[in-house]
């Protein structure tokens, strides 16, 4: 009797608990109905889930939360809270009501920021945008003047870095800001004719997207430095063409914006500036002071780092038509050796040609070969008569017969 009296009193008085819960967590709501009774939970007066006490039959209603809620007896459990889970939850049997507000804290554009950029801190209370909150700022949780759910920080500095806390009733949610320095100073030394990489980078990825950037050197106005561009098709990349002086990465860029100077000359010594612009006002500036060590200083072990080069070194380092004097001297010395060699080769070729012409001329002046007097037509009649052999007189027939008979007789005995 006392339980039903209290239940009727709570329903008549319309008591409704207000809950503030962090997004991503879970919440448990109690109905308070008698055991084995029918239970029905509603969200904004729309049936969410119900159970029949005697049979244990469950029925799901409608809404985005029906697939993840669980009902254990009269207890409703809602895991993985989202802002859209906010609303009024009511148990029909007991009349118990809960007004749930899902709270989330976030930063726009993100928690990692370039120094001097702007940022927005949000403590979003879903379903109750007018409720004031309390902000606690770093380093020692000092109370911030602003009470709104959204506060704007202009030109953040290292003093803004740290944990920012939003306090709503007994709920505290925090977010940590990281501020990256926007100014770098580097001192680099390189020897003449060597390559050197000029540094310009972020120690970690930042939340802001890059809008553009460039390298520049006021003392080298003709050097073709590239520019940064960010397009939907190619992303963040250098726009330009690699030259004999400057080399850079042709692929996509994230946090490293270095470029390389090739075959450094003494006239390259000076200040190089890298500028990278981000959204929301952030800007990175990297200054590199380049010192070029002369060729004489590098090869002379007795010459100190800060010592002055000799007169010969100063003369050789002077430039003529944009090229150092020692290069012109080397070209001249090479020409002194090469020109006589070419002249000697040409003279040898001319002599060979003259020799060949002389040989052909001598061959053309020889008398043609004549037939020797081997034919009898050119001999005299006396030589012909002498050369003729006298024919012997024929033997008598009787001698020829005796000779033939002798031969036959010899043949038969054989």
PDB file of N, CA and C in Angstrom, residues 265 267-268 317-325 327-328:
ATOM      1  N   UNK A 265      77.301  27.440 -54.306  1.00  0.00           N
ATOM      2  CA  UNK A 265      78.363  28.395 -54.595  1.00  0.00           C
ATOM      3  C   UNK A 265      78.444  29.423 -53.475  1.00  0.00           C
ATOM      4  N   UNK A 267      78.107  32.522 -53.587  1.00  0.00           N
ATOM      5  CA  UNK A 267      77.095  33.584 -53.663  1.00  0.00           C
ATOM      6  C   UNK A 267      75.768  33.146 -53.059  1.00  0.00           C
ATOM      7  N   UNK A 268      75.602  31.841 -52.730  1.00  0.00           N
ATOM      8  CA  UNK A 268      74.357  31.356 -52.132  1.00  0.00           C
ATOM      9  C   UNK A 268      74.250  31.715 -50.653  1.00  0.00           C
ATOM     10  N   UNK A 317      87.825  33.078 -56.524  1.00  0.00           N
ATOM     11  CA  UNK A 317      86.387  33.047 -56.258  1.00  0.00           C
ATOM     12  C   UNK A 317      85.617  34.170 -56.961  1.00  0.00           C
ATOM     13  N   UNK A 318      86.319  35.074 -57.572  1.00  0.00           N
ATOM     14  CA  UNK A 318      85.631  36.133 -58.307  1.00  0.00           C
ATOM     15  C   UNK A 318      84.925  35.549 -59.515  1.00  0.00           C
ATOM     16  N   UNK A 319      83.800  36.128 -59.852  1.00  0.00           N
ATOM     17  CA  UNK A 319      82.999  35.601 -60.959  1.00  0.00           C
ATOM     18  C   UNK A 319      83.089  36.509 -62.174  1.00  0.00           C
ATOM     19  N   UNK A 320      82.980  35.905 -63.330  1.00  0.00           N
ATOM     20  CA  UNK A 320      82.980  36.621 -64.599  1.00  0.00           C
ATOM     21  C   UNK A 320      81.854  36.043 -65.456  1.00  0.00           C
ATOM     22  N   UNK A 321      80.905  36.894 -65.798  1.00  0.00           N
ATOM     23  CA  UNK A 321      79.724  36.480 -66.561  1.00  0.00           C
ATOM     24  C   UNK A 321      78.952  35.370 -65.837  1.00  0.00           C
ATOM     25  N   UNK A 322      78.926  35.467 -64.500  1.00  0.00           N
ATOM     26  CA  UNK A 322      78.175  34.500 -63.712  1.00  0.00           C
ATOM     27  C   UNK A 322      78.904  33.211 -63.428  1.00  0.00           C
ATOM     28  N   UNK A 323      80.181  33.077 -63.866  1.00  0.00           N
ATOM     29  CA  UNK A 323      80.976  31.867 -63.645  1.00  0.00           C
ATOM     30  C   UNK A 323      82.248  32.263 -62.922  1.00  0.00           C
ATOM     31  N   UNK A 324      82.626  31.433 -61.908  1.00  0.00           N
ATOM     32  CA  UNK A 324      83.813  31.762 -61.130  1.00  0.00           C
ATOM     33  C   UNK A 324      85.078  31.708 -61.997  1.00  0.00           C
ATOM     34  N   UNK A 325      86.077  32.516 -61.552  1.00  0.00           N
ATOM     35  CA  UNK A 325      87.287  32.694 -62.343  1.00  0.00           C
ATOM     36  C   UNK A 325      88.066  31.386 -62.499  1.00  0.00           C
ATOM     37  N   UNK A 327      87.024  28.484 -62.948  1.00  0.00           N
ATOM     38  CA  UNK A 327      86.439  27.671 -64.013  1.00  0.00           C
ATOM     39  C   UNK A 327      86.955  28.150 -65.368  1.00  0.00           C
ATOM     40  N   UNK A 328      87.020  29.475 -65.540  1.00  0.00           N
ATOM     41  CA  UNK A 328      87.559  30.006 -66.789  1.00  0.00           C
ATOM     42  C   UNK A 328      89.024  29.585 -66.975  1.00  0.00           C
TER      43      UNK A 328
END
